[in-house]
Amino acid sequence: MPNPHGNPEIKKYGFKTNRDEPLIAKLTVRIPQSMMDELKALENYPEFVRQAIQDALLKLKNDNTTQD
């Protein structure tokens, strides 16, 4: 039976990250299996996806400020 109070080791020592902002939000996206296969072939595909989204958001922001 799982511990209803969670993992006491995490509470005891805490979870540390070297990021400016912790990764607490989740995003679910449906993609073709072929694309998922290509992503999983990468060494660190979750970080690749995060960076690709960040790059696209920055480009979108820059494009919108250029039009103003």
Tab-separated table of N, CA and C in Angstrom:
chain	number	residue	atom	x	y	z
A	1	MET	N	0.842	-1.175	0.000
A	1	MET	CA	0.000	0.000	0.000
A	1	MET	C	0.894	1.248	0.000
A	2	PRO	N	0.589	2.240	-0.857
A	2	PRO	CA	1.409	3.441	-0.904
A	2	PRO	C	1.302	4.252	0.384
A	3	ASN	N	2.347	4.967	0.675
A	3	ASN	CA	2.372	5.823	1.853
A	3	ASN	C	1.471	7.029	1.603
A	4	PRO	N	0.439	7.254	2.426
A	4	PRO	CA	-0.475	8.376	2.192
A	4	PRO	C	0.189	9.734	2.414
A	5	HIS	N	1.324	9.740	3.062
A	5	HIS	CA	2.019	10.999	3.335
A	5	HIS	C	3.141	11.255	2.328
A	6	GLY	N	3.257	10.467	1.300
A	6	GLY	CA	4.280	10.652	0.277
A	6	GLY	C	5.622	10.083	0.705
A	7	ASN	N	6.650	10.441	0.004
A	7	ASN	CA	7.991	9.955	0.279
A	7	ASN	C	8.631	10.835	1.356
A	8	PRO	N	8.878	10.308	2.546
A	8	PRO	CA	9.437	11.140	3.608
A	8	PRO	C	10.847	11.635	3.306
A	9	GLU	N	11.590	10.926	2.465
A	9	GLU	CA	12.942	11.362	2.121
A	9	GLU	C	12.912	12.685	1.352
A	10	ILE	N	11.927	12.857	0.462
A	10	ILE	CA	11.816	14.098	-0.302
A	10	ILE	C	11.467	15.243	0.647
A	11	LYS	N	10.527	14.987	1.558
A	11	LYS	CA	10.152	16.027	2.515
A	11	LYS	C	11.327	16.380	3.416
A	12	LYS	N	12.088	15.378	3.784
A	12	LYS	CA	13.206	15.581	4.701
A	12	LYS	C	14.316	16.412	4.059
A	13	TYR	N	14.703	16.071	2.836
A	13	TYR	CA	15.814	16.729	2.172
A	13	TYR	C	15.380	17.749	1.131
A	14	GLY	N	14.133	17.698	0.706
A	14	GLY	CA	13.632	18.622	-0.296
A	14	GLY	C	14.091	18.262	-1.696
A	15	PHE	N	13.483	18.879	-2.659
A	15	PHE	CA	13.844	18.689	-4.058
A	15	PHE	C	14.546	19.947	-4.516
A	16	LYS	N	15.741	19.819	-5.005
A	16	LYS	CA	16.536	20.970	-5.426
A	16	LYS	C	16.644	20.982	-6.952
A	17	THR	N	16.647	22.181	-7.506
A	17	THR	CA	16.823	22.344	-8.944
A	17	THR	C	17.766	23.506	-9.203
A	18	ASN	N	18.475	23.451	-10.298
A	18	ASN	CA	19.360	24.556	-10.650
A	18	ASN	C	18.706	25.497	-11.658
A	19	ARG	N	17.417	25.340	-11.859
A	19	ARG	CA	16.683	26.174	-12.808
A	19	ARG	C	16.204	27.455	-12.127
A	20	ASP	N	15.987	28.501	-12.935
A	20	ASP	CA	15.439	29.744	-12.409
A	20	ASP	C	14.010	29.545	-11.904
A	21	GLU	N	13.290	28.672	-12.575
A	21	GLU	CA	11.891	28.416	-12.245
A	21	GLU	C	11.670	26.909	-12.243
A	22	PRO	N	11.046	26.365	-11.196
A	22	PRO	CA	10.849	24.911	-11.147
A	22	PRO	C	9.874	24.431	-12.223
A	23	LEU	N	10.046	23.189	-12.631
A	23	LEU	CA	9.177	22.589	-13.648
A	23	LEU	C	8.001	21.925	-12.940
A	24	ILE	N	6.914	22.677	-12.744
A	24	ILE	CA	5.772	22.134	-12.003
A	24	ILE	C	4.526	21.980	-12.869
A	25	ALA	N	4.479	22.633	-14.022
A	25	ALA	CA	3.308	22.556	-14.899
A	25	ALA	C	3.487	21.412	-15.894
A	26	LYS	N	2.365	20.809	-16.269
A	26	LYS	CA	2.395	19.723	-17.250
A	26	LYS	C	1.617	20.152	-18.484
A	27	LEU	N	2.071	19.655	-19.626
A	27	LEU	CA	1.424	19.921	-20.902
A	27	LEU	C	1.287	18.596	-21.639
A	28	THR	N	0.099	18.310	-22.101
A	28	THR	CA	-0.130	17.092	-22.872
A	28	THR	C	-0.471	17.485	-24.303
A	29	VAL	N	0.259	16.930	-25.235
A	29	VAL	CA	0.066	17.231	-26.645
A	29	VAL	C	0.018	15.916	-27.412
A	30	ARG	N	-0.936	15.786	-28.301
A	30	ARG	CA	-1.020	14.590	-29.140
A	30	ARG	C	-0.208	14.825	-30.408
A	31	ILE	N	0.685	13.877	-30.680
A	31	ILE	CA	1.536	13.961	-31.867
A	31	ILE	C	1.531	12.599	-32.550
A	32	PRO	N	1.915	12.557	-33.834
A	32	PRO	CA	1.987	11.260	-34.513
A	32	PRO	C	3.064	10.372	-33.888
A	33	GLN	N	2.864	9.076	-33.958
A	33	GLN	CA	3.820	8.127	-33.392
A	33	GLN	C	5.199	8.288	-34.027
A	34	SER	N	5.224	8.600	-35.320
A	34	SER	CA	6.519	8.768	-35.989
A	34	SER	C	7.307	9.928	-35.385
A	35	MET	N	6.618	11.016	-35.024
A	35	MET	CA	7.287	12.148	-34.401
A	35	MET	C	7.788	11.773	-33.005
A	36	MET	N	6.983	11.019	-32.272
A	36	MET	CA	7.389	10.586	-30.938
A	36	MET	C	8.610	9.680	-31.007
A	37	ASP	N	8.647	8.824	-31.995
A	37	ASP	CA	9.808	7.938	-32.181
A	37	ASP	C	11.082	8.752	-32.423
A	38	GLU	N	10.955	9.812	-33.232
A	38	GLU	CA	12.114	10.672	-33.494
A	38	GLU	C	12.551	11.399	-32.222
A	39	LEU	N	11.576	11.878	-31.456
A	39	LEU	CA	11.911	12.570	-30.211
A	39	LEU	C	12.610	11.644	-29.221
A	40	LYS	N	12.074	10.436	-29.073
A	40	LYS	CA	12.656	9.502	-28.115
A	40	LYS	C	14.051	9.046	-28.513
A	41	ALA	N	14.395	9.217	-29.782
A	41	ALA	CA	15.738	8.864	-30.227
A	41	ALA	C	16.767	9.901	-29.762
A	42	LEU	N	16.291	11.085	-29.349
A	42	LEU	CA	17.191	12.128	-28.862
A	42	LEU	C	17.644	11.795	-27.444
A	43	GLU	N	18.803	12.332	-27.073
A	43	GLU	CA	19.377	12.025	-25.763
A	43	GLU	C	18.494	12.529	-24.626
A	44	ASN	N	18.022	13.759	-24.703
A	44	ASN	CA	17.211	14.336	-23.633
A	44	ASN	C	16.017	15.034	-24.276
A	45	TYR	N	15.063	14.246	-24.761
A	45	TYR	CA	13.983	14.828	-25.546
A	45	TYR	C	13.072	15.776	-24.763
A	46	PRO	N	12.812	15.571	-23.461
A	46	PRO	CA	11.976	16.555	-22.770
A	46	PRO	C	12.607	17.959	-22.762
A	47	GLU	N	13.909	18.018	-22.559
A	47	GLU	CA	14.590	19.322	-22.581
A	47	GLU	C	14.568	19.910	-23.985
A	48	PHE	N	14.709	19.075	-25.000
A	48	PHE	CA	14.624	19.531	-26.395
A	48	PHE	C	13.259	20.162	-26.665
A	49	VAL	N	12.195	19.507	-26.198
A	49	VAL	CA	10.839	20.015	-26.418
A	49	VAL	C	10.643	21.328	-25.665
A	50	ARG	N	11.110	21.402	-24.413
A	50	ARG	CA	10.997	22.655	-23.648
A	50	ARG	C	11.705	23.793	-24.375
A	51	GLN	N	12.906	23.530	-24.877
A	51	GLN	CA	13.671	24.564	-25.564
A	51	GLN	C	12.998	24.971	-26.871
A	52	ALA	N	12.447	24.014	-27.605
A	52	ALA	CA	11.757	24.322	-28.861
A	52	ALA	C	10.542	25.209	-28.604
A	53	ILE	N	9.801	24.928	-27.544
A	53	ILE	CA	8.638	25.749	-27.195
A	53	ILE	C	9.102	27.144	-26.796
A	54	GLN	N	10.151	27.214	-25.979
A	54	GLN	CA	10.672	28.514	-25.553
A	54	GLN	C	11.130	29.341	-26.754
A	55	ASP	N	11.844	28.720	-27.676
A	55	ASP	CA	12.305	29.421	-28.878
A	55	ASP	C	11.128	29.938	-29.701
A	56	ALA	N	10.095	29.124	-29.859
A	56	ALA	CA	8.919	29.535	-30.631
A	56	ALA	C	8.191	30.687	-29.939
A	57	LEU	N	8.089	30.652	-28.617
A	57	LEU	CA	7.438	31.745	-27.887
A	57	LEU	C	8.228	33.046	-28.016
A	58	LEU	N	9.549	32.959	-27.926
A	58	LEU	CA	10.380	34.154	-28.089
A	58	LEU	C	10.254	34.727	-29.495
A	59	LYS	N	10.233	33.858	-30.495
A	59	LYS	CA	10.078	34.310	-31.885
A	59	LYS	C	8.724	34.984	-32.075
A	60	LEU	N	7.679	34.384	-31.524
A	60	LEU	CA	6.339	34.964	-31.614
A	60	LEU	C	6.297	36.320	-30.931
A	61	LYS	N	6.906	36.424	-29.767
A	61	LYS	CA	6.939	37.698	-29.029
A	61	LYS	C	7.698	38.748	-29.824
A	62	ASN	N	8.847	38.358	-30.402
A	62	ASN	CA	9.640	39.303	-31.198
A	62	ASN	C	8.901	39.735	-32.454
A	63	ASP	N	8.198	38.819	-33.092
A	63	ASP	CA	7.423	39.158	-34.287
A	63	ASP	C	6.301	40.124	-33.943
A	64	ASN	N	5.668	39.936	-32.800
A	64	ASN	CA	4.571	40.812	-32.389
A	64	ASN	C	5.079	42.198	-32.011
A	65	THR	N	6.235	42.304	-31.394
A	65	THR	CA	6.766	43.619	-31.034
A	65	THR	C	7.289	44.346	-32.260
A	66	THR	N	7.732	43.619	-33.271
A	66	THR	CA	8.208	44.238	-34.514
A	66	THR	C	7.050	44.858	-35.282
A	67	GLN	N	5.871	44.241	-35.220
A	67	GLN	CA	4.713	44.728	-35.959
A	67	GLN	C	4.128	45.991	-35.336
A	68	ASP	N	4.373	46.232	-34.072
A	68	ASP	CA	3.794	47.411	-33.389
A	68	ASP	C	4.429	48.706	-33.794
